[in-house]
Short mmCIF file of C-alpha atoms in Angstrom, two decimals:
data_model
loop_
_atom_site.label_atom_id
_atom_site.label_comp_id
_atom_site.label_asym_id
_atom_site.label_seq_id
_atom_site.Cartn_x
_atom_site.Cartn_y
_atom_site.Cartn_z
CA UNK A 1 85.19 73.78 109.83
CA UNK A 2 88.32 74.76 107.88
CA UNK A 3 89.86 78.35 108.61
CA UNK A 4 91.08 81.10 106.96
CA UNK A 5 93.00 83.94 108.14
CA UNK A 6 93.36 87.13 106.23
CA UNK A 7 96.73 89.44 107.35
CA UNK A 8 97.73 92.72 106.97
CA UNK A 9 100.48 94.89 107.53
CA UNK A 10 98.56 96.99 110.82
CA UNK A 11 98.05 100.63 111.68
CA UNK A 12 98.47 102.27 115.36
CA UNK A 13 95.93 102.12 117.46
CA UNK A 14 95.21 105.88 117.29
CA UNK A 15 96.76 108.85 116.00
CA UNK A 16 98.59 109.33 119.47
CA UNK A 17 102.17 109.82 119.40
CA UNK A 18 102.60 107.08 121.91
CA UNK A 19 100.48 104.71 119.69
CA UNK A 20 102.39 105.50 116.88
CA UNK A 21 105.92 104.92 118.44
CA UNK A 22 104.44 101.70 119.36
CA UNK A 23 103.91 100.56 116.30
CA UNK A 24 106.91 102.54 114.32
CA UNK A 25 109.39 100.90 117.21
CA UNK A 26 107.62 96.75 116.19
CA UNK A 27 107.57 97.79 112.22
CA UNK A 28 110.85 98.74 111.87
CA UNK A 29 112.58 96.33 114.52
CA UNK A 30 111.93 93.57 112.17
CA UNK A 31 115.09 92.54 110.37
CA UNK A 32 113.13 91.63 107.25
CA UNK A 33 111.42 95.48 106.98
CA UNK A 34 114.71 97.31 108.00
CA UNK A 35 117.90 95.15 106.68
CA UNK A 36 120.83 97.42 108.80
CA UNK A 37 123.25 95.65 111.13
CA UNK A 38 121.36 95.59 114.51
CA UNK A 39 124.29 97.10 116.22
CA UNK A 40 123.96 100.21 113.80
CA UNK A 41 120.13 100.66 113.25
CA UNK A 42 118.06 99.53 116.91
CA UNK A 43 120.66 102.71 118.70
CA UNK A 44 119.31 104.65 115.37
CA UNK A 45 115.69 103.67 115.82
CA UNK A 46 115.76 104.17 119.68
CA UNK A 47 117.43 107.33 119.64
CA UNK A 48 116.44 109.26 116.73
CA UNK A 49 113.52 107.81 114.42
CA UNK A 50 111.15 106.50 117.54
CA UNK A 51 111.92 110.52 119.21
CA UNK A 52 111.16 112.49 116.17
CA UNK A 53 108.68 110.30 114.16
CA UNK A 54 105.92 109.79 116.03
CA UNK A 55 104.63 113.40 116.33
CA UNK A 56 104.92 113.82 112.67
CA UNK A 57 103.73 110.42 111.52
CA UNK A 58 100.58 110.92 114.16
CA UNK A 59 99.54 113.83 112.31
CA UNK A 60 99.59 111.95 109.82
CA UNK A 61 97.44 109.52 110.67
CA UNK A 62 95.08 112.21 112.04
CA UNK A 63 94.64 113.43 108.86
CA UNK A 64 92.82 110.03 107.63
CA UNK A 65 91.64 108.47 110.52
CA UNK A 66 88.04 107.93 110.25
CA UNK A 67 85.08 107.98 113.02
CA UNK A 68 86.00 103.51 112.74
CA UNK A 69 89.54 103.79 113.04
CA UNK A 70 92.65 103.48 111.16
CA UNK A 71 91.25 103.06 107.44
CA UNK A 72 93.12 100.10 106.48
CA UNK A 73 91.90 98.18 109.70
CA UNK A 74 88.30 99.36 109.35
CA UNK A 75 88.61 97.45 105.62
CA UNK A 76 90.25 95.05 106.90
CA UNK A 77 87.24 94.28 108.98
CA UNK A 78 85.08 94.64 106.27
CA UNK A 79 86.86 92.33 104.11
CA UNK A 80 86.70 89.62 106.63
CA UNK A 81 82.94 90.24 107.08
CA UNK A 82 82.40 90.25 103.01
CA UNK A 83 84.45 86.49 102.75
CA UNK A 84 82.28 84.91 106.34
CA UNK A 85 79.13 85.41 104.19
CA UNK A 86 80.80 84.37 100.68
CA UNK A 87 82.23 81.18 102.49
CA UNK A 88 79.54 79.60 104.69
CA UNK A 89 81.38 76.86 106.40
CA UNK A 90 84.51 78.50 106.90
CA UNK A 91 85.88 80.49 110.03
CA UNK A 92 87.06 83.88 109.06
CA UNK A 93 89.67 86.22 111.07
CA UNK A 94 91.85 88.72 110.10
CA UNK A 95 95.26 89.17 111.79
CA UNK A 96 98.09 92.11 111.44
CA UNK A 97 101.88 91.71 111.23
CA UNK A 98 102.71 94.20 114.18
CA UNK A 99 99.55 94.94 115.73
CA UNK A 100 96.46 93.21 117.15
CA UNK A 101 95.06 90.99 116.53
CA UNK A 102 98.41 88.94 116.16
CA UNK A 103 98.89 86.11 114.08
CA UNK A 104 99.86 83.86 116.45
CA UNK A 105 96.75 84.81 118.32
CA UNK A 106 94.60 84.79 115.82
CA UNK A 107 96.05 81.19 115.06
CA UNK A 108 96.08 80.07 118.84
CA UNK A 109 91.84 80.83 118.16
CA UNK A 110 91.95 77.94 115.46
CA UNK A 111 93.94 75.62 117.32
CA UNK A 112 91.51 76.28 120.15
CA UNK A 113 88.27 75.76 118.58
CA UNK A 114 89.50 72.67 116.82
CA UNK A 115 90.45 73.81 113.57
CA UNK A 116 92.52 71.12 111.33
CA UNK A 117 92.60 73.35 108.30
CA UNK A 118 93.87 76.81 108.30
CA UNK A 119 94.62 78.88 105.02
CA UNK A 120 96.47 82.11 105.70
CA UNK A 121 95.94 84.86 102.93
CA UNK A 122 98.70 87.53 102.92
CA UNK A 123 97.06 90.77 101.55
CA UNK A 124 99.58 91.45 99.27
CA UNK A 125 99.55 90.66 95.89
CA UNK A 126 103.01 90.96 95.59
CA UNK A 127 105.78 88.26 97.13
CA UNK A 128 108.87 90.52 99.39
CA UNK A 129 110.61 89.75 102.36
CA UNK A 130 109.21 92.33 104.00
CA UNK A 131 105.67 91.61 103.80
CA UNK A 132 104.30 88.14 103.13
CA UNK A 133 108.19 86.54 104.29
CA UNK A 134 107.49 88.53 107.57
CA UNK A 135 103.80 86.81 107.64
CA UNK A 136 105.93 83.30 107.10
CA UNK A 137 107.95 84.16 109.69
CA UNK A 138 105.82 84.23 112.07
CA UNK A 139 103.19 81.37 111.55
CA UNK A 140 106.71 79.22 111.43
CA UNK A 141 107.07 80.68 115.14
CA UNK A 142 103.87 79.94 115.98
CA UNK A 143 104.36 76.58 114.48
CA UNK A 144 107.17 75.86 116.31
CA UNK A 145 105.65 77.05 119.71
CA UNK A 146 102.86 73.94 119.48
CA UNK A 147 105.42 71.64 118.34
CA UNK A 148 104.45 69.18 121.56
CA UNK A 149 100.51 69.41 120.74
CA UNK A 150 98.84 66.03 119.89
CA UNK A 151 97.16 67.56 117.04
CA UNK A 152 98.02 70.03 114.95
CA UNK A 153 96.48 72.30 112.09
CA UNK A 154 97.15 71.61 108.78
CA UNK A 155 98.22 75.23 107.90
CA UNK A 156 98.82 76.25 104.36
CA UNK A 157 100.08 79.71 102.91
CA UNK A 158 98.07 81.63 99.55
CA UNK A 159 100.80 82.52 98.00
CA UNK A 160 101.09 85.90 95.25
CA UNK A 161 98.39 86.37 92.71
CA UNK A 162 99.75 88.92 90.77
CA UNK A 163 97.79 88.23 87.44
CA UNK A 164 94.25 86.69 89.04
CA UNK A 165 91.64 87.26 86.15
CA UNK A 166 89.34 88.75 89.16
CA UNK A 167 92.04 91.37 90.46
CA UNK A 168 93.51 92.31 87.03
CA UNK A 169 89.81 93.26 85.07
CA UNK A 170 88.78 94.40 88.27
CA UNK A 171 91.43 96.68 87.93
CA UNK A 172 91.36 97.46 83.81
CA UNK A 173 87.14 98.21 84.48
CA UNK A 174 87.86 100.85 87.68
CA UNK A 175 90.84 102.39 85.09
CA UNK A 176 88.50 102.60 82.08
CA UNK A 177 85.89 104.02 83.61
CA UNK A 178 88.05 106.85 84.78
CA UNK A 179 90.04 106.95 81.74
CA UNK A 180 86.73 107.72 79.84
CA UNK A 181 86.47 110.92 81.42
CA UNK A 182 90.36 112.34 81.22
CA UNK A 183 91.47 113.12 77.32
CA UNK A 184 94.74 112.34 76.44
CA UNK A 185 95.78 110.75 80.14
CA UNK A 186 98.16 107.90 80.92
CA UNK A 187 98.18 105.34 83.77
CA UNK A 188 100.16 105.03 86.49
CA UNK A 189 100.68 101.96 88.58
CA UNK A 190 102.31 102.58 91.64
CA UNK A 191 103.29 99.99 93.85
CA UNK A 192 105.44 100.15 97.46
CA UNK A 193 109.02 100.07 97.16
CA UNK A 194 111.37 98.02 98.56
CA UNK A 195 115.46 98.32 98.92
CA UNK A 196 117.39 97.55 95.93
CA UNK A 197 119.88 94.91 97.87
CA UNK A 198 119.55 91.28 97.11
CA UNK A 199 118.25 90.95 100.69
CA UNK A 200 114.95 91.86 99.53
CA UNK A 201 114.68 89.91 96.50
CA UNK A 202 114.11 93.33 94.36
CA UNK A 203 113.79 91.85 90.53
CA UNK A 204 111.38 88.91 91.74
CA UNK A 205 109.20 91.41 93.36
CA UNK A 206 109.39 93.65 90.01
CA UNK A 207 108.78 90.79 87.63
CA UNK A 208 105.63 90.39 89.76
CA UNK A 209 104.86 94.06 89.91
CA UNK A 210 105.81 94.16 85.97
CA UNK A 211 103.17 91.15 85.21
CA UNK A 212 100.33 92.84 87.19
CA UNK A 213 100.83 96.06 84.79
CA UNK A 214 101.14 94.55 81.63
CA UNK A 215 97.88 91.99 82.31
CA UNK A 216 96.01 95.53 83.44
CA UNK A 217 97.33 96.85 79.74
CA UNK A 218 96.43 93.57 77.84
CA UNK A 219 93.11 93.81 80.06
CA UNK A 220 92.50 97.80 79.00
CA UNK A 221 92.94 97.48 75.49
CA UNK A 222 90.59 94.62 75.13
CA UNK A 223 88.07 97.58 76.56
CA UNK A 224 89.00 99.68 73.82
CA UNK A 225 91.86 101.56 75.85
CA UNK A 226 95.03 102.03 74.48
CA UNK A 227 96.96 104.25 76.40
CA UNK A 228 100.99 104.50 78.09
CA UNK A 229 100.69 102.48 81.51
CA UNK A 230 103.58 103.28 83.75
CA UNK A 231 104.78 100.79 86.42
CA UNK A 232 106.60 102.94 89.39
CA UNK A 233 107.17 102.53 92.73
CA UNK A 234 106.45 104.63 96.47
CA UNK A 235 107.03 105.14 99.97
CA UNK A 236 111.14 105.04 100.22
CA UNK A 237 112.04 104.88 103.32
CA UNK A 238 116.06 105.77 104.52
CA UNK A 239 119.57 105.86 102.51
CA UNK A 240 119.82 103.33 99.95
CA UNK A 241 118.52 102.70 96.21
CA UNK A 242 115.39 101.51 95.89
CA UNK A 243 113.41 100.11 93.41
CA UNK A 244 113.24 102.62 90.68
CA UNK A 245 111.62 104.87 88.71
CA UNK A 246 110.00 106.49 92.44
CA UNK A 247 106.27 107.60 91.63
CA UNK A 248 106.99 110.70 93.10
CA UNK A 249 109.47 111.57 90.52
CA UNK A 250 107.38 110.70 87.65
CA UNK A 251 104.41 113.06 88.63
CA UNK A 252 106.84 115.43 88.48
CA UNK A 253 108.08 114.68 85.46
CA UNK A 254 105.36 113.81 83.49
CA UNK A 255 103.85 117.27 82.31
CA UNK A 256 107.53 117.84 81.20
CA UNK A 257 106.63 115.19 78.64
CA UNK A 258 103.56 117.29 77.60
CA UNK A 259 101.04 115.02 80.22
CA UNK A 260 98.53 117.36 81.57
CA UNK A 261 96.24 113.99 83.23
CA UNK A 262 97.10 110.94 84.50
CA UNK A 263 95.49 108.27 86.17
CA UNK A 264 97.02 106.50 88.71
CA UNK A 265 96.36 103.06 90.77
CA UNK A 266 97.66 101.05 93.48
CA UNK A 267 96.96 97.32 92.68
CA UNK A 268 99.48 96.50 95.56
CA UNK A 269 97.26 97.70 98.08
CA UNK A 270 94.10 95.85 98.53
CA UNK A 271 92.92 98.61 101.30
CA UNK A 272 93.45 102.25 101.07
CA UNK A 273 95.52 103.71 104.28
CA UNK A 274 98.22 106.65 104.87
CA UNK A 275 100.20 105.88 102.10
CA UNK A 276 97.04 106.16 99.39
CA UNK A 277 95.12 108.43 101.59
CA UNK A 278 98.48 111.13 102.08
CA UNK A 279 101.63 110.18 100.41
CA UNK A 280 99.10 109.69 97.03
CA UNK A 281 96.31 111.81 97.39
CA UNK A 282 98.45 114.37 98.53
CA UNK A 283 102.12 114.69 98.13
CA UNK A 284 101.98 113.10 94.69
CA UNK A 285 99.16 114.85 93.32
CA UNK A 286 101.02 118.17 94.69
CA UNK A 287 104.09 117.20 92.81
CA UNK A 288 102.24 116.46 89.96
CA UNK A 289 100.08 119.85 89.99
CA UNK A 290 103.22 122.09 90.81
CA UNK A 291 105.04 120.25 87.59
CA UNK A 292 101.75 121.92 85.75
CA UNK A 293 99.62 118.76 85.35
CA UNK A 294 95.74 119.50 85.75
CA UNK A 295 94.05 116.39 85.81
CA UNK A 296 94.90 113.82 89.00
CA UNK A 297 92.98 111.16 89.31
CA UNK A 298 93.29 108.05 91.92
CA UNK A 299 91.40 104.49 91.07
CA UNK A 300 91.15 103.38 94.90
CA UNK A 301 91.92 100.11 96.03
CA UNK A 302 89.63 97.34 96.26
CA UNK A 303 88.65 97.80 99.93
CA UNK A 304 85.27 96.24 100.65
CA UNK A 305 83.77 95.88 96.91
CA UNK A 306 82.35 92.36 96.67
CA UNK A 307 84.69 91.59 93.76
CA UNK A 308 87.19 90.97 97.01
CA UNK A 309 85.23 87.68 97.95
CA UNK A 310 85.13 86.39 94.67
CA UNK A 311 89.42 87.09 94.40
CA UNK A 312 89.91 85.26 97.68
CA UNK A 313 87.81 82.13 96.38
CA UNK A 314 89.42 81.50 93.92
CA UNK A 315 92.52 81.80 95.56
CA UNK A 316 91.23 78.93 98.05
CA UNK A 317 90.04 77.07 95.21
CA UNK A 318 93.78 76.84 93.53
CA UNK A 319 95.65 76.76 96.86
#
């Protein structure tokens, strides 16, 4: 039975400060998410961000945890229950990056029950360093940890899909439905952020981003929807450029160009979590309110909608 293992970034296990630190203090050890010299940033980390961010990042959390758990890993769940009854005759797990269930647990499990084949499905549309090269990362490890066993899986990466037909009219249908209902609105597509230092591969990431907007305008107009559609980019984190424009900044700016609604959409996120549930739903639709904008509406992710399944088989299919 061949295997496929779904990963995500991960969530704390609860709200709890101490929960959160452990998860802020494994996120942001790894050189690939944080890029400073070591010497520099772990005496940084340690002594300042892992003190003062937990409290506020654990309420948070508490805002948008549900009576399941952290959202993302509750549709994470889901997901992997949608694709074990979409693909009969395939083992299905999900892993996270820095929290349980680990990879290399997860793929320990395969090796364990005899698995030869093993796809691994990053949950991110979008190729960076610091989230599918982390993933890679990782299963090399593991890899290299069962370098002595007699037999080994056959493990192969999914790489990006940043224009699959499935993902991008999935998309164009959830933004024409809303669109329908909000005169005179634009789109926004906001996607996460990363550094703007070679290190993290910033224009191949935004060519990808870019492609993913302009197949969800090609897909919009042949619905009869011709409207601006914005690419930006969220969730900044410490000194440095970053990709640019911020989404942020363009909610505030847009009713300066006379935009009084605007629809906005994540297709980087395949799961909604803090930073669609608060940084979006919130701080962004505040900006965008207090700029004097009226209408603010946000096309969730795909989380558990079947149209998930049919995504990831095709994906297998052209792996």
């Amino acid at each position: 039975m061949p295997g496929l293992l779904i990963v995500n970034l991960g969530s704390p296990q609860s709200p709890a400060p101490e929960h959160v630190r452990t998860f802020l203090r494994d996120f942001l050890s790894d050189p690939d998410v944080v890029d400073f010299p070591r010497a520099l940033w772990l005496p940084i980390l340690h002594g300042i961000v892992l003190r003062v961010r937990p409290a506020k990042s654990g309420a948070l959390y508490e805002k948008v945890w549900t009576e399941e758990g952290s959202p993302l890993v509750v549709y994470t769940r889901r997901q992997r229950d949608l694709l074990a009854q979409a693909l009969p005759g395939w083992d299905v797990r999900y892993a996270m990056t820095y929290t349980r269930p680990s990879i290399a647990a997860q793929l320990d499990a395969f090796a364990d029950a005899g698995t030869t084949d093993i796809r691994v499905l990053p949950l991110f549309p979008h190729w960076a360093p610091s989230s599918t090269g982390s993933i890679v990362k990782q299963i090399r490890q593991w890899e290299e940890s069962r370098v002595h066993d007699a037999v080994r899986p056959r493990l192969r990466v999914i790489g990006a899909w940043p224009t699959q037909p499935d993902f991008i009219g999935w998309h164009a249908e959830r933004l024409a439905e809303a669109l329908a209902g909000a005169e005179g609105a634009v789109v926004v597509l906001s996607y996460h952020g990363v550094p703007n230092r070679e290190v993290h591969r910033p224009q191949g990431y935004r060519a990808e981003c870019e492609a993913t907007t302009d197949a969800i305008a090609r897909a919009l107009r042949e619905h009869g929807v011709d409207c601006p559609v914005y690419s930006t980019f969220q969730s900044k984190f410490g000194p440095g450029a970053w990709l640019q424009p911020a989404t942020i900044d363009t909610m505030s700016e847009l009713p300066g160009r006379g935009v009084r609604s605007v629809v906005l959409a994540t297709p980087g996120f395949v799961a909604d979590c803090i930073e669609t549930l608060d940084e979006l739903d919130v701080l962004n639709r505040e900006a965008f309110e207090r700029a004097g904008g009226e209408q603010f509406y946000r096309v969730p992710p795909i989380n558990d909608h079947p149209v998930f399944a049919r995504i990831v088989a095709d994906l297998i299919r052209n792996s």
